[in-house]
CSV table of C-alpha atoms in Angstrom, one decimal:
chain,number,residue,atom,x,y,z
R,1,MET,CA,98.2,53.4,114.1
R,2,THR,CA,96.7,56.0,111.7
R,3,ALA,CA,99.2,58.8,110.9
R,4,ILE,CA,98.2,62.4,111.9
R,5,LEU,CA,99.2,65.4,109.9
R,6,ASP,CA,100.3,68.0,112.5
R,7,ILE,CA,99.3,71.5,111.3
R,8,GLU,CA,102.4,73.1,112.9
R,9,LEU,CA,104.7,70.7,110.9
R,10,VAL,CA,102.9,71.6,107.7
R,11,ARG,CA,103.3,75.3,108.4
R,12,THR,CA,107.0,74.8,108.9
R,13,PHE,CA,107.3,72.9,105.7
R,14,HIS,CA,105.5,75.6,103.8
R,15,ALA,CA,107.8,78.3,105.2
R,16,VAL,CA,110.9,76.3,104.2
R,17,ALA,CA,109.5,75.5,100.7
R,18,ARG,CA,108.6,79.2,100.1
R,19,ILE,CA,111.7,80.8,101.4
R,20,GLY,CA,114.2,78.1,100.2
R,21,LYS,CA,116.5,78.3,103.2
R,22,PHE,CA,116.3,76.7,106.6
R,23,SER,CA,117.9,79.6,108.5
R,24,ALA,CA,115.6,82.2,106.9
R,25,ALA,CA,112.5,80.1,107.5
R,26,ALA,CA,113.6,79.6,111.2
R,27,GLU,CA,114.0,83.3,111.6
R,28,GLN,CA,110.5,84.0,110.2
R,29,LEU,CA,108.9,81.2,112.3
R,30,HIS,CA,110.8,82.4,115.5
R,31,LYS,CA,112.3,78.9,115.8
R,32,SER,CA,115.8,77.6,115.9
R,33,PRO,CA,117.2,76.0,112.7
R,34,ALA,CA,117.5,72.7,114.6
R,35,ALA,CA,113.8,72.9,115.5
R,36,VAL,CA,112.8,73.5,111.9
R,37,SER,CA,114.9,70.4,110.9
R,38,VAL,CA,113.2,68.3,113.4
R,39,HIS,CA,109.8,69.4,112.2
R,40,ILE,CA,110.7,68.5,108.6
R,41,GLN,CA,112.0,65.1,109.7
R,42,ARG,CA,108.8,64.4,111.6
R,43,LEU,CA,106.7,65.4,108.6
R,44,GLU,CA,108.9,63.2,106.3
R,45,ALA,CA,108.2,60.3,108.6
R,46,VAL,CA,104.5,60.8,108.2
R,47,ALA,CA,104.7,61.4,104.5
R,48,GLY,CA,106.8,58.3,104.0
R,49,GLY,CA,109.7,59.9,102.1
R,50,ARG,CA,112.0,62.8,101.6
R,51,LEU,CA,110.3,66.1,101.0
R,52,LEU,CA,113.3,68.4,100.3
R,53,ASN,CA,116.6,68.2,98.5
R,54,ARG,CA,119.2,70.0,100.6
R,55,ASP,CA,122.6,71.5,100.0
R,56,ASN,CA,124.7,74.2,101.8
R,57,GLN,CA,123.0,77.1,100.0
R,58,SER,CA,119.3,76.2,99.6
R,59,VAL,CA,116.6,73.6,99.5
R,60,SER,CA,114.3,72.4,96.7
R,61,LEU,CA,111.2,70.3,96.7
R,62,THR,CA,111.3,66.6,95.8
R,63,ALA,CA,108.4,65.1,93.7
R,64,LEU,CA,106.8,64.1,97.0
R,65,GLY,CA,107.4,67.5,98.5
R,66,LYS,CA,105.7,69.2,95.5
R,67,ARG,CA,102.6,66.9,95.9
R,68,LEU,CA,102.4,67.7,99.7
R,69,LEU,CA,102.8,71.4,99.1
R,70,LEU,CA,100.0,71.5,96.6
R,71,SER,CA,97.7,69.3,98.6
R,72,THR,CA,98.2,71.2,101.9
R,73,THR,CA,97.9,74.8,100.7
R,74,GLU,CA,94.1,74.8,101.0
R,75,LEU,CA,94.4,72.9,104.3
R,76,LEU,CA,96.4,75.8,105.9
R,77,SER,CA,93.9,78.3,104.5
R,78,THR,CA,90.9,76.4,105.8
R,79,HIS,CA,92.6,75.9,109.2
R,80,ASP,CA,93.2,79.7,109.5
R,81,ARG,CA,89.6,80.5,108.5
R,82,VAL,CA,88.2,78.1,111.1
R,83,LEU,CA,90.3,79.7,113.8
R,84,ALA,CA,89.1,83.1,112.7
R,85,ASP,CA,85.4,81.9,112.8
R,86,LEU,CA,86.0,80.5,116.3
R,87,HIS,CA,87.3,83.8,117.5
R,88,GLY,CA,84.4,85.7,116.0
R,89,ASN,CA,84.2,88.4,113.4
R,90,HIS,CA,84.5,91.2,115.9
R,91,LEU,CA,87.6,92.7,114.3
R,92,ALA,CA,86.9,95.7,112.1
R,93,GLY,CA,89.0,98.4,110.5
R,94,ARG,CA,90.6,99.7,107.3
R,95,ILE,CA,93.9,98.8,105.7
R,96,THR,CA,95.5,100.7,102.9
R,97,LEU,CA,97.9,98.3,101.2
R,98,GLY,CA,100.5,98.9,98.5
R,99,VAL,CA,101.7,96.1,96.1
R,100,PRO,CA,104.2,96.3,93.2
R,101,ASP,CA,102.7,95.4,89.8
R,102,GLU,CA,104.7,92.2,89.5
R,103,TYR,CA,103.3,90.7,92.7
R,104,ALA,CA,99.8,92.2,92.6
R,105,ALA,CA,98.1,89.3,90.8
R,106,HIS,CA,99.4,86.8,93.4
R,107,VAL,CA,98.5,88.9,96.4
R,108,ILE,CA,95.0,89.7,95.0
R,109,ARG,CA,94.2,86.3,93.8
R,110,ASP,CA,95.9,84.0,96.3
R,111,ILE,CA,96.1,85.8,99.7
R,112,LEU,CA,93.5,88.6,100.1
R,113,PRO,CA,90.4,86.5,99.4
R,114,THR,CA,91.2,84.2,102.3
R,115,PHE,CA,92.0,87.2,104.5
R,116,ALA,CA,88.8,89.0,103.5
R,117,ALA,CA,86.7,85.8,104.2
R,118,ALA,CA,88.2,85.4,107.6
R,119,TRP,CA,87.8,89.1,108.6
R,120,PRO,CA,84.8,90.5,106.6
R,121,ASN,CA,84.6,93.7,108.6
R,122,VAL,CA,88.2,94.8,107.7
R,123,VAL,CA,88.0,97.0,104.6
R,124,LEU,CA,91.0,96.6,102.2
R,125,GLU,CA,92.1,99.4,99.9
R,126,LEU,CA,94.8,98.5,97.4
R,127,LYS,CA,97.3,100.6,95.4
R,128,THR,CA,99.9,99.4,92.9
R,129,ALA,CA,103.2,101.3,92.4
R,130,PRO,CA,106.9,100.6,92.2
R,131,SER,CA,108.6,99.4,95.4
R,132,ASP,CA,110.5,102.6,96.2
R,133,SER,CA,107.4,104.7,95.8
R,134,LEU,CA,105.4,102.4,98.0
R,135,ARG,CA,108.1,102.5,100.7
R,136,ASP,CA,108.0,106.3,100.6
R,137,GLN,CA,104.3,106.3,101.0
R,138,VAL,CA,104.4,104.0,104.0
R,139,GLN,CA,107.1,106.1,105.6
R,140,ARG,CA,104.9,109.2,105.1
R,141,GLY,CA,101.8,107.5,106.4
R,142,LYS,CA,100.0,107.5,103.1
R,143,LEU,CA,99.8,103.7,103.2
R,144,GLN,CA,99.6,101.5,106.3
R,145,ALA,CA,101.5,98.7,104.8
R,146,ALA,CA,103.1,97.5,101.5
R,147,VAL,CA,104.8,94.5,99.9
R,148,ILE,CA,108.1,95.7,98.4
R,149,ALA,CA,111.2,94.3,96.7
R,150,GLN,CA,114.6,95.6,97.8
R,151,ALA,CA,118.3,94.7,97.7
R,152,ARG,CA,119.0,91.9,100.2
R,153,GLY,CA,120.0,93.3,103.6
R,154,GLN,CA,118.7,96.8,103.0
R,155,LEU,CA,117.5,98.4,106.2
R,156,THR,CA,113.8,99.1,106.1
R,157,MET,CA,111.7,100.2,109.0
R,158,GLN,CA,109.2,97.7,110.4
R,159,ALA,CA,110.1,95.2,107.7
R,160,GLN,CA,109.1,91.5,107.7
R,161,PHE,CA,111.0,89.2,105.4
R,162,LEU,CA,108.7,87.2,103.0
R,163,VAL,CA,111.0,85.6,100.4
R,164,ALA,CA,114.4,85.9,98.8
R,165,THR,CA,114.5,86.4,95.0
R,166,THR,CA,117.3,86.2,92.4
R,167,PRO,CA,117.1,88.8,89.7
R,168,ILE,CA,118.4,87.5,86.3
R,169,TRP,CA,118.9,88.8,82.8
R,170,VAL,CA,116.5,87.4,80.3
R,171,GLY,CA,116.0,87.7,76.5
R,172,PRO,CA,113.8,86.1,73.9
R,173,ALA,CA,114.1,82.3,73.6
R,174,ASN,CA,114.7,82.3,69.8
R,175,LYS,CA,116.9,85.4,69.4
R,176,SER,CA,120.3,86.5,70.7
R,177,LEU,CA,120.4,90.1,71.9
R,178,ALA,CA,123.0,90.0,74.7
R,179,SER,CA,125.9,90.8,72.3
R,180,MET,CA,124.3,93.8,70.8
R,181,ASP,CA,125.9,97.2,71.3
R,182,PRO,CA,124.1,99.1,72.6
R,183,LEU,CA,122.0,96.6,74.6
R,184,PRO,CA,118.2,97.0,73.9
R,185,LEU,CA,116.5,97.3,77.3
R,186,ALA,CA,113.0,97.0,78.6
R,187,VAL,CA,113.2,98.9,81.9
R,188,HIS,CA,110.8,99.0,84.8
R,189,ALA,CA,109.5,102.2,86.4
R,190,ALA,CA,112.0,104.7,87.7
R,191,GLN,CA,111.4,103.8,91.4
R,192,CYS,CA,111.8,100.0,90.9
R,193,PRO,CA,114.9,98.5,92.5
R,194,TYR,CA,115.4,96.2,89.4
R,195,ARG,CA,115.7,99.2,87.1
R,196,GLN,CA,118.2,100.8,89.5
R,197,ALA,CA,120.2,97.5,89.6
R,198,MET,CA,120.2,97.2,85.8
R,199,VAL,CA,121.5,100.7,85.2
R,200,ALA,CA,124.1,100.6,88.0
R,201,SER,CA,125.5,97.2,86.9
R,202,LEU,CA,125.7,98.2,83.2
R,203,LYS,CA,127.4,101.5,84.1
R,204,GLN,CA,129.9,99.7,86.3
R,205,SER,CA,130.7,97.2,83.5
R,206,GLY,CA,131.0,99.8,80.8
R,207,ARG,CA,128.3,98.4,78.7
R,208,ARG,CA,126.2,100.7,76.6
R,209,TRP,CA,122.4,100.4,76.3
R,210,ARG,CA,119.3,102.0,74.8
R,211,VAL,CA,115.8,102.0,76.2
R,212,VAL,CA,113.3,100.2,74.0
R,213,LEU,CA,110.5,100.2,76.6
R,214,ASP,CA,110.0,102.2,79.8
R,215,SER,CA,107.0,100.9,81.6
R,216,PRO,CA,105.6,100.4,85.2
R,217,SER,CA,103.9,97.3,83.9
R,218,ASN,CA,105.6,93.9,84.5
R,219,GLN,CA,103.4,92.4,81.8
R,220,ALA,CA,104.6,94.9,79.3
R,221,VAL,CA,108.2,94.3,80.1
R,222,SER,CA,107.8,90.5,79.8
R,223,ALA,CA,105.9,90.9,76.5
R,224,CYS,CA,108.7,93.1,75.1
R,225,VAL,CA,111.3,90.5,76.0
R,226,GLU,CA,109.2,87.6,74.6
R,227,ALA,CA,108.6,89.5,71.4
R,228,GLY,CA,112.3,89.7,70.8
R,229,LEU,CA,112.6,93.5,71.1
R,230,ALA,CA,114.7,93.8,74.3
R,231,ILE,CA,116.3,92.1,77.3
R,232,SER,CA,115.4,92.9,80.9
R,233,LEU,CA,115.9,91.9,84.5
R,234,ILE,CA,113.2,89.8,86.2
R,235,ASP,CA,112.7,87.3,89.1
R,236,ARG,CA,114.2,83.9,88.2
R,237,ALA,CA,110.8,82.3,89.2
R,238,ARG,CA,109.1,84.4,86.4
R,239,VAL,CA,111.1,83.2,83.5
R,240,THR,CA,108.7,81.9,80.8
R,241,GLU,CA,109.1,79.3,78.0
R,242,SER,CA,109.4,82.2,75.6
R,243,MET,CA,112.5,83.6,77.4
R,244,GLN,CA,116.1,82.4,77.9
R,245,ILE,CA,118.4,83.2,80.8
R,246,LEU,CA,121.3,85.3,79.6
R,247,VAL,CA,124.9,84.8,80.6
R,248,GLY,CA,127.9,87.1,80.3
R,249,LEU,CA,126.0,90.1,81.7
R,250,PRO,CA,126.8,91.7,85.1
R,251,VAL,CA,125.6,89.5,88.0
R,252,ILE,CA,122.9,91.2,90.1
R,253,PRO,CA,123.0,90.7,93.9
R,254,GLU,CA,120.2,88.8,95.5
R,255,HIS,CA,117.0,90.8,96.4
R,256,GLU,CA,114.2,90.1,98.8
R,257,VAL,CA,110.5,90.7,99.1
R,258,VAL,CA,109.4,92.2,102.5
R,259,PHE,CA,106.2,93.4,104.1
R,260,VAL,CA,106.6,96.9,105.5
R,261,ARG,CA,104.2,98.9,107.7
R,262,SER,CA,104.0,102.4,108.9
R,263,PRO,CA,104.9,103.3,112.6
R,264,SER,CA,101.3,104.4,113.1
R,265,SER,CA,100.1,100.8,112.5
R,266,ASP,CA,101.9,99.5,115.5
R,267,GLY,CA,99.4,97.6,117.7
R,268,ASP,CA,96.9,97.5,114.8
R,269,GLU,CA,95.4,94.0,115.1
R,270,ALA,CA,94.2,94.0,111.5
R,271,VAL,CA,97.6,94.9,110.1
R,272,ASP,CA,99.2,92.3,112.4
R,273,LEU,CA,96.9,89.6,110.9
R,274,LEU,CA,97.6,90.7,107.3
R,275,SER,CA,101.3,90.5,108.0
R,276,GLN,CA,100.8,86.9,109.3
R,277,ALA,CA,98.8,86.0,106.1
R,278,MET,CA,101.6,87.5,103.9
R,279,GLN,CA,104.3,85.5,105.8
R,280,GLN,CA,102.3,82.3,105.5
R,281,HIS,CA,101.1,82.4,101.9
R,282,PHE,CA,103.4,84.7,99.9
R,283,ARG,CA,105.5,83.0,97.3
R,284,LEU,CA,107.1,83.7,93.9
């Protein structure tokens, strides 16, 4: 009998792979952890092998899992576009969306084109700014929605969890800067939670620092680190070959990326659909 790839199983697998935890994926999918486990087991039976390495804290992809994730990404996008076409292009509207600089390229390149193709009559207007600034603009109704980073568990109105992220200290790959006094820092914009976490942790530990670069640009911060001028705090997933992870510095608590929306967007079908697209396709 020919095996059939169930789209619901694939969607569950993508959620677990993106979020990295069964419990958080189950919460996002509105399923029980047991149901998510069953979905993965059924998909592994079809795939012919283990897709995930699991421990008590998190999950990681096996070689087979990486292949399946890569080969089914476009499948999910195509499936959603077909459904949108079947339901017609009647939906129209305008969404003002905020995205931090560090996630802007991913959202613009990997998520919004599919959304725009499915809903061509929905006008998108984008703004990049630090997370705290975007949250404030959503709260004041200046933006309808935003993707923001925040400390894990921070209460935010109308927030939809997208993915957990672990901020880590990084320095240049071929140069040791972590023992310098004061520490040379490349810091993010004032309203970025990573800048706040950096400063608070160094103050608490009694370490001195000096600012080499103060920039709202994630690319500028990364370039400063890679050039050997400073150390900084970035998502673990964004460490490059020209960087090294630093030890001996204050441990930064886990953060999360969430999709927030203004109270005025309640019941807005276009924002609802954008929220779904972010949940399904956002990854670090």
